[in-house]
mmCIF file of N, CA and C in Angstrom:
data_model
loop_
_atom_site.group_PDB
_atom_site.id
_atom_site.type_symbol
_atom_site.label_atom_id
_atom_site.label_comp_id
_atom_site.label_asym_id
_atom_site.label_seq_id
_atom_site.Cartn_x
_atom_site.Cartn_y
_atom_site.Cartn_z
ATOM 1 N N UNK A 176 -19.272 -0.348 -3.937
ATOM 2 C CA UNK A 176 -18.492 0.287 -2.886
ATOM 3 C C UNK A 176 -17.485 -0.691 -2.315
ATOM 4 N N UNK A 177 -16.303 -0.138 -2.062
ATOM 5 C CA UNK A 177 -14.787 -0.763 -1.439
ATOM 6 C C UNK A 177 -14.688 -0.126 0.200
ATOM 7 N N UNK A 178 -14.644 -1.339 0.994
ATOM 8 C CA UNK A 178 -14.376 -1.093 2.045
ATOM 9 C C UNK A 178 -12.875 -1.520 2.416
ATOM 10 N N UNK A 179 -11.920 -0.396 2.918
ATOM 11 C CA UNK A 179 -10.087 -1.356 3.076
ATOM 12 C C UNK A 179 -10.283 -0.720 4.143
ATOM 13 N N UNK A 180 -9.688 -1.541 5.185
ATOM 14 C CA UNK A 180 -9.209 -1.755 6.539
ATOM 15 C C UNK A 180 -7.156 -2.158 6.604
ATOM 16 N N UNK A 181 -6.945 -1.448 7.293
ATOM 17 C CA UNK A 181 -4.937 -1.593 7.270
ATOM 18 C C UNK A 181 -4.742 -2.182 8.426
ATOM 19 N N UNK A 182 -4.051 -2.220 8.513
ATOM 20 C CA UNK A 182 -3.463 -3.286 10.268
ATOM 21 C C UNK A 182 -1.658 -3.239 9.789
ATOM 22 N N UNK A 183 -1.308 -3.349 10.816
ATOM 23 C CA UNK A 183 -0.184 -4.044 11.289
ATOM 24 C C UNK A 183 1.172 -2.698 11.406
ATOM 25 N N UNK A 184 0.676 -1.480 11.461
ATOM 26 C CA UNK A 184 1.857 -0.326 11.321
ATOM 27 C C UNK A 184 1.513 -0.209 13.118
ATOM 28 N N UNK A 185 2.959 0.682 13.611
ATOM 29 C CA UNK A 185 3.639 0.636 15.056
ATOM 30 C C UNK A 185 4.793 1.458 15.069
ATOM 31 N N UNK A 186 5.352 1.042 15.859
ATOM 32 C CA UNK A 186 6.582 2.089 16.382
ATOM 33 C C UNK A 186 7.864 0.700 16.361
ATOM 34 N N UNK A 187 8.805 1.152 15.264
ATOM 35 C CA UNK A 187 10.181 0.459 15.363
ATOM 36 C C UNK A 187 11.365 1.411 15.048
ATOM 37 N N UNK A 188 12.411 0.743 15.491
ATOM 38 C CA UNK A 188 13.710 1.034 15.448
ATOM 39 C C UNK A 188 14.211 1.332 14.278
ATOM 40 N N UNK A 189 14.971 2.378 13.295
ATOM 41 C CA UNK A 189 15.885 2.062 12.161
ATOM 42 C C UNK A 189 16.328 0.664 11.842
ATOM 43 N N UNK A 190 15.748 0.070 11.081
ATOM 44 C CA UNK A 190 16.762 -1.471 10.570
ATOM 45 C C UNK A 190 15.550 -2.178 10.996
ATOM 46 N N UNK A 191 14.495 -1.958 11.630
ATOM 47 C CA UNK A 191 13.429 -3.064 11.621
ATOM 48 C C UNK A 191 12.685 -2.769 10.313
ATOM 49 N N UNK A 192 11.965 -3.898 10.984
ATOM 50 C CA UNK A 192 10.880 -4.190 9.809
ATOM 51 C C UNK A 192 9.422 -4.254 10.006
ATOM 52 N N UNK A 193 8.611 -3.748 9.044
ATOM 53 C CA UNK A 193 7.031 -4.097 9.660
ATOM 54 C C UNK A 193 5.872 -4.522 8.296
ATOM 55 N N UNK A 194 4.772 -5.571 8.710
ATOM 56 C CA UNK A 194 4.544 -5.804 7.016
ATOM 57 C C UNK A 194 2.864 -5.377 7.556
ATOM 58 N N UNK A 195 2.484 -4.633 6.835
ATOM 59 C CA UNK A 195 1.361 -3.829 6.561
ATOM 60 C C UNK A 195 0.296 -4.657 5.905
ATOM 61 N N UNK A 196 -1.031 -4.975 6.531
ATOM 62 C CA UNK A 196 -2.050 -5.497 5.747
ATOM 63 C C UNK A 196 -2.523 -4.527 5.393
ATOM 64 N N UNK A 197 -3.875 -4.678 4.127
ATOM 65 C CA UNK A 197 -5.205 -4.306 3.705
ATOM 66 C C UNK A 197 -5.904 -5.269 2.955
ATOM 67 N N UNK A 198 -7.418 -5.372 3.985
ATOM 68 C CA UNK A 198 -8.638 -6.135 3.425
ATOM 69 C C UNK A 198 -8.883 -5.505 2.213
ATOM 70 N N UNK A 199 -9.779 -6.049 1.429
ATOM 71 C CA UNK A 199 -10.993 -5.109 0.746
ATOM 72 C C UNK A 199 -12.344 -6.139 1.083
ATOM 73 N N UNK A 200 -13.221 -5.335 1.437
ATOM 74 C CA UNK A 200 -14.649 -5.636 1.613
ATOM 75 C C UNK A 200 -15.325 -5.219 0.771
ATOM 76 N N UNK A 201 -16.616 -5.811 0.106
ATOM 77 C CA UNK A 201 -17.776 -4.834 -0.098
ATOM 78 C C UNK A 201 -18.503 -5.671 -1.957
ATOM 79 N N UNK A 202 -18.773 -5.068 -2.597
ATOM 80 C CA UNK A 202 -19.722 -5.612 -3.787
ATOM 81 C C UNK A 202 -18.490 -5.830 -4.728
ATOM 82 N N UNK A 203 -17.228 -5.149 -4.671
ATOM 83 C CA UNK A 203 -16.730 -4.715 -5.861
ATOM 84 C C UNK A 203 -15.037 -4.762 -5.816
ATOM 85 N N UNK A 204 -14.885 -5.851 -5.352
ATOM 86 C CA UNK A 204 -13.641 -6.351 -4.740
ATOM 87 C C UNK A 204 -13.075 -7.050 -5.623
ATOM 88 N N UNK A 205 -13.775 -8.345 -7.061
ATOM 89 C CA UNK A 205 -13.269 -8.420 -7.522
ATOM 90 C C UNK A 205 -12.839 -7.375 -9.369
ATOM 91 N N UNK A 206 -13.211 -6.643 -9.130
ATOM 92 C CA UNK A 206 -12.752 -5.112 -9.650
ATOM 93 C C UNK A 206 -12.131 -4.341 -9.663
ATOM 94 N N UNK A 207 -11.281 -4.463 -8.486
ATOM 95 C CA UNK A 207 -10.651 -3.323 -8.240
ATOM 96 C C UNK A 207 -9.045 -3.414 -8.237
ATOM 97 N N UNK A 208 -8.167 -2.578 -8.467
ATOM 98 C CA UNK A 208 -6.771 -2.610 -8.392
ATOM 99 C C UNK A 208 -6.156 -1.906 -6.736
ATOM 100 N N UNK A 209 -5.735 -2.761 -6.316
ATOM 101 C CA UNK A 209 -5.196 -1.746 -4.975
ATOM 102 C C UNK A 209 -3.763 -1.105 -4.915
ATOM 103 N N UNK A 210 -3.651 -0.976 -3.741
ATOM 104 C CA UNK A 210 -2.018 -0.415 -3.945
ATOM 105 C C UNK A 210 -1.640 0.530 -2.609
ATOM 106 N N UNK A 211 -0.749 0.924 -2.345
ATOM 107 C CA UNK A 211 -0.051 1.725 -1.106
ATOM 108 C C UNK A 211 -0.085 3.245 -1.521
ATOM 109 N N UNK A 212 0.031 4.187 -0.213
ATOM 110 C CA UNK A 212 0.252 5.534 -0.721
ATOM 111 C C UNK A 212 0.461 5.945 0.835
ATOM 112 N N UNK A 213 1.328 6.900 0.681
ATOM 113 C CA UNK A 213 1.991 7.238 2.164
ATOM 114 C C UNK A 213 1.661 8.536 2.698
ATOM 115 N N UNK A 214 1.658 9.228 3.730
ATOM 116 C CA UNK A 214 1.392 10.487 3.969
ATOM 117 C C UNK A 214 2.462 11.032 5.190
ATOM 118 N N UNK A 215 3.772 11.371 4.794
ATOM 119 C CA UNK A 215 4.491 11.474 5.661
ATOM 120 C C UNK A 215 3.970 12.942 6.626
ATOM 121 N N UNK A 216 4.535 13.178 7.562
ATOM 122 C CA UNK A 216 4.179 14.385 8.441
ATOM 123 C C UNK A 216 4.484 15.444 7.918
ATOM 124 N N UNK A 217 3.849 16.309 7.859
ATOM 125 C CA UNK A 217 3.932 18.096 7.055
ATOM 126 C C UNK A 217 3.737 17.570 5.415
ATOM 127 N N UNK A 218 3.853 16.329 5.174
ATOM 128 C CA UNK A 218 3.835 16.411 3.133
ATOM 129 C C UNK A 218 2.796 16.194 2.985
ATOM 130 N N UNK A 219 2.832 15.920 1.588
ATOM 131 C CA UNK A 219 2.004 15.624 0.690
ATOM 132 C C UNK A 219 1.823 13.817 0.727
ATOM 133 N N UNK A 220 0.783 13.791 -0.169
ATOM 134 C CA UNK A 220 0.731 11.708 -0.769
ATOM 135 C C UNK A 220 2.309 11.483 -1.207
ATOM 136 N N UNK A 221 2.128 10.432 -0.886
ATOM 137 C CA UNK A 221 3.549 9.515 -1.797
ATOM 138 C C UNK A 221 3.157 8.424 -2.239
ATOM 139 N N UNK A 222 2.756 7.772 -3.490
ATOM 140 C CA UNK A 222 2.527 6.420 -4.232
ATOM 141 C C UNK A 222 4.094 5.822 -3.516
ATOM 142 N N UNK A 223 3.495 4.518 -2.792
ATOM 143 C CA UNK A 223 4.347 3.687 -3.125
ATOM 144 C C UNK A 223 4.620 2.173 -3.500
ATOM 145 N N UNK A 224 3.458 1.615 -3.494
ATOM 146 C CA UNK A 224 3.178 0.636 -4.066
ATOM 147 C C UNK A 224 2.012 0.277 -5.321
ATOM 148 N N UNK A 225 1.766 -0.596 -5.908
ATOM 149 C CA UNK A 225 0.730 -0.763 -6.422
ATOM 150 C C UNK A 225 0.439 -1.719 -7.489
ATOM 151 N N UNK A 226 -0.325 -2.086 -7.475
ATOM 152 C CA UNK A 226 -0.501 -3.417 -8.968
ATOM 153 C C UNK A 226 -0.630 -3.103 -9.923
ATOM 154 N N UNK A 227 -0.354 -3.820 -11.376
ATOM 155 C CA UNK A 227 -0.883 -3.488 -12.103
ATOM 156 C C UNK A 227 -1.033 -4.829 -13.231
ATOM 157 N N UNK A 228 -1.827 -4.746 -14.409
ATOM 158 C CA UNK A 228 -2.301 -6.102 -15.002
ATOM 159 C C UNK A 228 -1.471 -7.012 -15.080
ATOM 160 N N UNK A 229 -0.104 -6.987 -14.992
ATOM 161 C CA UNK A 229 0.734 -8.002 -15.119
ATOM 162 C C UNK A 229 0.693 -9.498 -14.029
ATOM 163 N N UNK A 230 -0.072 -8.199 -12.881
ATOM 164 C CA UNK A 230 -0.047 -9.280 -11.685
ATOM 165 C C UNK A 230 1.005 -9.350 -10.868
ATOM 166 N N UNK A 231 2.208 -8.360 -11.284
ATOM 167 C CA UNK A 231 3.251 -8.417 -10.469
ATOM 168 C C UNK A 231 3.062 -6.932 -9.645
ATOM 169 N N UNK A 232 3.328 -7.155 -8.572
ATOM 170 C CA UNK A 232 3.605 -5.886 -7.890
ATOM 171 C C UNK A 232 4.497 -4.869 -7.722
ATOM 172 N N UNK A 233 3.954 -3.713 -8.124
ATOM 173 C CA UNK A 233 5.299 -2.741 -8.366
ATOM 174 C C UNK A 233 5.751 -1.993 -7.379
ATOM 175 N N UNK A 234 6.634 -1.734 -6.855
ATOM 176 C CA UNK A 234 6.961 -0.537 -5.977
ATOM 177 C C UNK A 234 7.748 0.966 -6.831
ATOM 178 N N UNK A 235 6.973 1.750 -6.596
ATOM 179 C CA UNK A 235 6.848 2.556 -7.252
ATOM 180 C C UNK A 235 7.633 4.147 -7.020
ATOM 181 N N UNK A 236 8.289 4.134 -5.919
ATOM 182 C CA UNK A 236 8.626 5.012 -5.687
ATOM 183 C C UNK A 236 9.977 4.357 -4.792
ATOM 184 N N UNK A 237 10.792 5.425 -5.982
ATOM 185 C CA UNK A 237 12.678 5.115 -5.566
ATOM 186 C C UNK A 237 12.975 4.666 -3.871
ATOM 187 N N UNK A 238 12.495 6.105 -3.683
ATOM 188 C CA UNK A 238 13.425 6.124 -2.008
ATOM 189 C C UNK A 238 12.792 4.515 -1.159
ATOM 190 N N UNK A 239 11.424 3.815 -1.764
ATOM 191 C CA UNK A 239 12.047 2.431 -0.871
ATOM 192 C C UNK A 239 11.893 1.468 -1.500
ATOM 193 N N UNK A 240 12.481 1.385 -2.756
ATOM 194 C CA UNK A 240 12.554 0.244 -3.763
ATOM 195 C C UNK A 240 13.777 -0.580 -3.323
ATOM 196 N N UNK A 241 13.803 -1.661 -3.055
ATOM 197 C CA UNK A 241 14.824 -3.198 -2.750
ATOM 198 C C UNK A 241 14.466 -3.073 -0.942
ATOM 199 N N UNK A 242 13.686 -2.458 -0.426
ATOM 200 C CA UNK A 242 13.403 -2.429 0.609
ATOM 201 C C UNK A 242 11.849 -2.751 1.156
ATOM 202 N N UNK A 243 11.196 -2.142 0.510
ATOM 203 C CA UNK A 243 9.480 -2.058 0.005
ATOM 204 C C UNK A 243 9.145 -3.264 -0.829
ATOM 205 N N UNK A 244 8.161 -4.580 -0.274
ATOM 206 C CA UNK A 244 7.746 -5.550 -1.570
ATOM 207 C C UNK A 244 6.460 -5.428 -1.353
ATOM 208 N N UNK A 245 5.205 -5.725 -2.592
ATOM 209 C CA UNK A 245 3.987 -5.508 -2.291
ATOM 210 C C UNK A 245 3.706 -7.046 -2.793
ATOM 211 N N UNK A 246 2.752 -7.378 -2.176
ATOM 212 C CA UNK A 246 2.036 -8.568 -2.537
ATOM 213 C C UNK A 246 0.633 -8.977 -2.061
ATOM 214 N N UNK A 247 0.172 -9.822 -2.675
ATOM 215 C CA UNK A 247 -1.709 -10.102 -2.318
ATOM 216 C C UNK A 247 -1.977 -11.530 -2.193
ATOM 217 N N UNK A 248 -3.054 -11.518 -1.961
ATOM 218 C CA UNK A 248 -3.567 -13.024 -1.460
ATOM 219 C C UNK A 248 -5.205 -12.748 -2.138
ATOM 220 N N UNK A 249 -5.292 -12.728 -3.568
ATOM 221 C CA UNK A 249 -6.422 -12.590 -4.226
ATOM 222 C C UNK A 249 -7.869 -13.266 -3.529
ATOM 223 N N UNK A 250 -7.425 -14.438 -2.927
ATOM 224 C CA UNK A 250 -8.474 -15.260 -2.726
ATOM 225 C C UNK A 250 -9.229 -14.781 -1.399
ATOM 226 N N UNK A 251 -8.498 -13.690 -0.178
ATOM 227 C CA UNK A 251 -8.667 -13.133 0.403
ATOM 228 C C UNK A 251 -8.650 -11.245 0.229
ATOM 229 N N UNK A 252 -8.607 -10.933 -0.532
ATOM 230 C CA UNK A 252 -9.048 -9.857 -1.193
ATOM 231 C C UNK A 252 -7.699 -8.743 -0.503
ATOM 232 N N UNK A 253 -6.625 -9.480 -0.345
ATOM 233 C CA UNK A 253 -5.955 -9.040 0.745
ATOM 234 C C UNK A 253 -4.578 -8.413 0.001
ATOM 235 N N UNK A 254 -4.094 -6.785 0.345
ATOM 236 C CA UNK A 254 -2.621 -6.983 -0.035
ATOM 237 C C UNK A 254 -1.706 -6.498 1.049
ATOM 238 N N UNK A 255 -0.425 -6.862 1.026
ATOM 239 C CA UNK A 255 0.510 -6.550 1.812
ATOM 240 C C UNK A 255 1.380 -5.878 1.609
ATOM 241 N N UNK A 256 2.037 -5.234 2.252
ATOM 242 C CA UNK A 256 3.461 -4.170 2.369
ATOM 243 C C UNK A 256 4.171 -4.620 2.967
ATOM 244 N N UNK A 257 5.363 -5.286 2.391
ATOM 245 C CA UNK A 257 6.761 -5.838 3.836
ATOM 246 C C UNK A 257 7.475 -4.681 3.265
ATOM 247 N N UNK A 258 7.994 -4.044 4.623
ATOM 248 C CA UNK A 258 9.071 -3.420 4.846
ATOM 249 C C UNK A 258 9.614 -3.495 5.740
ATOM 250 N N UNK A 259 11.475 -3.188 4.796
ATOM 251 C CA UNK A 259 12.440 -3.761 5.763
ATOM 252 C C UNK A 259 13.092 -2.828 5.512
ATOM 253 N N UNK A 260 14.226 -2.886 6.629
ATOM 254 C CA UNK A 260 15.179 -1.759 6.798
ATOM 255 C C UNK A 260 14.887 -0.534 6.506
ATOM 256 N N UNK A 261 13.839 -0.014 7.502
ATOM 257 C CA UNK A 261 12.845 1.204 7.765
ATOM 258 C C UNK A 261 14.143 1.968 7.904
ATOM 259 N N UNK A 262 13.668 3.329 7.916
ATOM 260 C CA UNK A 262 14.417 4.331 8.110
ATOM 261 C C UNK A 262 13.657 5.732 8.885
ATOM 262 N N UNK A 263 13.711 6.692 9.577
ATOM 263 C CA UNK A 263 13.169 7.528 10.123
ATOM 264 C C UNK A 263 12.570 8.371 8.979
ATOM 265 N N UNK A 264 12.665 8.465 7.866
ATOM 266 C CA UNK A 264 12.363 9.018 6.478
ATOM 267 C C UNK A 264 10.735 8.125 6.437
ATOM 268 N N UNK A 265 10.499 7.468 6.596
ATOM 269 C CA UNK A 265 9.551 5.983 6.371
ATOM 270 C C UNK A 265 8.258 6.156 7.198
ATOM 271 N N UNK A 266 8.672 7.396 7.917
ATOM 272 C CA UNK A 266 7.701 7.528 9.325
ATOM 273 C C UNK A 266 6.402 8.132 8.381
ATOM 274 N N UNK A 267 5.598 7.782 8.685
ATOM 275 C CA UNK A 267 4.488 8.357 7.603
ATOM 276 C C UNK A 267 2.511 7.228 7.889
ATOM 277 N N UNK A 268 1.793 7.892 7.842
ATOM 278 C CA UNK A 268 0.370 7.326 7.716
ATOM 279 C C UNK A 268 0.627 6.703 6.399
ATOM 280 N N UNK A 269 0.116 5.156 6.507
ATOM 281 C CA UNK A 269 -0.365 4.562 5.191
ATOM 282 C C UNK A 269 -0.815 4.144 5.099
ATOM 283 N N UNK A 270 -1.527 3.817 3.457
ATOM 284 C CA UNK A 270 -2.854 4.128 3.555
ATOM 285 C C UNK A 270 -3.254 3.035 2.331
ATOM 286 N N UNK A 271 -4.015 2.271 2.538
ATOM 287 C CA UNK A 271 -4.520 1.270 1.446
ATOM 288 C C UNK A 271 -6.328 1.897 0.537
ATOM 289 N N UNK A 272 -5.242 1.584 -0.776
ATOM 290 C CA UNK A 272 -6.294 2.465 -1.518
ATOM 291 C C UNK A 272 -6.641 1.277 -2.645
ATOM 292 N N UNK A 273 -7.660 1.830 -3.430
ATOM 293 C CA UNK A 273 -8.316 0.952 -4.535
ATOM 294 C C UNK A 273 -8.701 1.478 -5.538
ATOM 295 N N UNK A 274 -8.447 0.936 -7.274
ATOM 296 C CA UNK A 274 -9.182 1.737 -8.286
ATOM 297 C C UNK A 274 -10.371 0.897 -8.898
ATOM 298 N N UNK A 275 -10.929 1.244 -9.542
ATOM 299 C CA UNK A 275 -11.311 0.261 -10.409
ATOM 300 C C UNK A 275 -11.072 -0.257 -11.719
ATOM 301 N N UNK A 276 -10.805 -1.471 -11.883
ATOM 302 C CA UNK A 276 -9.764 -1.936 -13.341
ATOM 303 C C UNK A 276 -10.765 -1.689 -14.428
ATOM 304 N N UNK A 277 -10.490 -1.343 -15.659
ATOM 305 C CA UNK A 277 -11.078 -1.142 -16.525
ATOM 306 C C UNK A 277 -10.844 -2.610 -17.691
ATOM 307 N N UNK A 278 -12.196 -2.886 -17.899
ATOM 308 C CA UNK A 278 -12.308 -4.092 -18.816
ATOM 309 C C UNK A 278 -11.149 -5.000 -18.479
ATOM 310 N N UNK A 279 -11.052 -5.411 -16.770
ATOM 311 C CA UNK A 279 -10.242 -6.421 -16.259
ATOM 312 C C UNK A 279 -8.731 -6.156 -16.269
ATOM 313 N N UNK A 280 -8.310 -4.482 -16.888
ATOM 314 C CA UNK A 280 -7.246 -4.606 -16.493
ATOM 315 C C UNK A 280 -6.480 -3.408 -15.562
ATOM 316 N N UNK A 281 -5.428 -3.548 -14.992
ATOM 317 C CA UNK A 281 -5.032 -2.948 -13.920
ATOM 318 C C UNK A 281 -4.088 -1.880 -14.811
ATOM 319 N N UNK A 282 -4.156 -0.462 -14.507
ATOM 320 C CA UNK A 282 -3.324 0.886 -14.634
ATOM 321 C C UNK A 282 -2.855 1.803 -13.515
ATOM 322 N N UNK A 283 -2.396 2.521 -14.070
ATOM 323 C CA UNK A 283 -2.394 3.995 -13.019
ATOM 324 C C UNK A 283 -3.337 4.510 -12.708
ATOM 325 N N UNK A 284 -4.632 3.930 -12.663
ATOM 326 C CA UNK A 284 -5.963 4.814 -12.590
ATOM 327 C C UNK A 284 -5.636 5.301 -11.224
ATOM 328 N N UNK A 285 -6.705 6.512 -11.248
ATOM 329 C CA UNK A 285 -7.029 6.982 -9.902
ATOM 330 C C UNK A 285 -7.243 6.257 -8.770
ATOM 331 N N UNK A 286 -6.866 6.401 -7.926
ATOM 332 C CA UNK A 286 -7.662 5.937 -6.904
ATOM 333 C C UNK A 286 -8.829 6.411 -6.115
ATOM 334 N N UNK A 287 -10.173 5.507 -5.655
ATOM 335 C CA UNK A 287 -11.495 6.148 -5.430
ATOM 336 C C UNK A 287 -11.888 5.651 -4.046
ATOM 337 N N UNK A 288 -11.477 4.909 -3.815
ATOM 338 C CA UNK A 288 -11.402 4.052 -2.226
ATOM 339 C C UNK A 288 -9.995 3.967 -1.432
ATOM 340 N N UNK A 289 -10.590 4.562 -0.634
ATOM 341 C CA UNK A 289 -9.213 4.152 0.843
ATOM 342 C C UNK A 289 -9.429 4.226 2.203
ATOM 343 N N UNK A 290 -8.428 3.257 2.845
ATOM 344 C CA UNK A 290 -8.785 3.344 3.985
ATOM 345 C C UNK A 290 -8.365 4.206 4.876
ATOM 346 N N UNK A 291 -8.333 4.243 6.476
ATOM 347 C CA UNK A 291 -8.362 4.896 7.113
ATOM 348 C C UNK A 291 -7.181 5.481 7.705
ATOM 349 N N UNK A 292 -5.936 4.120 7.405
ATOM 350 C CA UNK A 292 -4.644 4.133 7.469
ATOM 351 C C UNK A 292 -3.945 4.077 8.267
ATOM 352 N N UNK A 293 -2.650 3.134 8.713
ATOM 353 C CA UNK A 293 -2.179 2.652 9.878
ATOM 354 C C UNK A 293 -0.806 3.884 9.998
ATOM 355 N N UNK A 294 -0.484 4.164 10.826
ATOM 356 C CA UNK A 294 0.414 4.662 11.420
ATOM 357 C C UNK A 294 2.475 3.956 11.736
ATOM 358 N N UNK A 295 3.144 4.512 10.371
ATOM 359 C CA UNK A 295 4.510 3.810 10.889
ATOM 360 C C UNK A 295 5.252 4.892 11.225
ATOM 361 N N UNK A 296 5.833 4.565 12.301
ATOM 362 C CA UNK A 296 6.734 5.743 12.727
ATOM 363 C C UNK A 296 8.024 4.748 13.369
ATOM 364 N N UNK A 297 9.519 5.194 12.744
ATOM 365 C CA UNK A 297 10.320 4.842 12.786
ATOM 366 C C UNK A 297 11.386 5.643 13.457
ATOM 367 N N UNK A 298 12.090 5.262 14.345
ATOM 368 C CA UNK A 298 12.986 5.726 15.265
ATOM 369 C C UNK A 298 14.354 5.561 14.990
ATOM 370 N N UNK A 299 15.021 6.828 15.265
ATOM 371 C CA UNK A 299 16.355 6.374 14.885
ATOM 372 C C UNK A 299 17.631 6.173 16.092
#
């Protein structure tokens, strides 16, 4: 079992910026692939970040690619979301999720763990 905890989403201006943690806790941390997924108001999920075996972090979805970077701190089981030059579009619950890698390596798998999810809401 994967325990993720998010931190660091708030209330900013158009043109700010805010960088999003997630822990992972639990038996099975070094297993797992994490990654971002958004839940704007009235929609659906939106993938927008996520790892995969290369080790590089992808951002995955257009509308905030050169804006959106994902990155981790393996040794702390930890990944991050910097975003910059938010936009009122951006306003959305997000949400740190986890798969499990298969024979050590990272895909599009499903995701089976997530957390509870921090709140960005952007003002214009």
């Amino acid at each position: 079992q994967v325990q993720l905890v998010e931190s660091g989403g708030g209330s900013v201006q158009a043109g700010g910026s805010l960088r999003l943690s997630c822990v992972a806790s639990g038996s099975a941390t070094d297993n797992i692939c994490m990654g971002w997924f958004r839940r704007p108001p009235g929609k659906g999920r939106e993938n927008v970040a996520r790892y995969f075996t290369t080790g590089d972090g992808t951002v995955v979805n257009n509308a905030v690619k050169g804006r959106f970077t994902i990155s981790q701190d393996k040794s702390r089981s930890t990944i991050y979301l910097q975003m910059n030059k938010l936009t009122p579009e951006d306003t959305a619950m997000y949400i740190c999720a986890a798969a499990p890698s298969r024979d050590g390596m990272c895909g599009p798998y499903a995701y089976t763990s997530e957390g509870q999810g921090t709140q960005v809401t952007v003002s214009s």
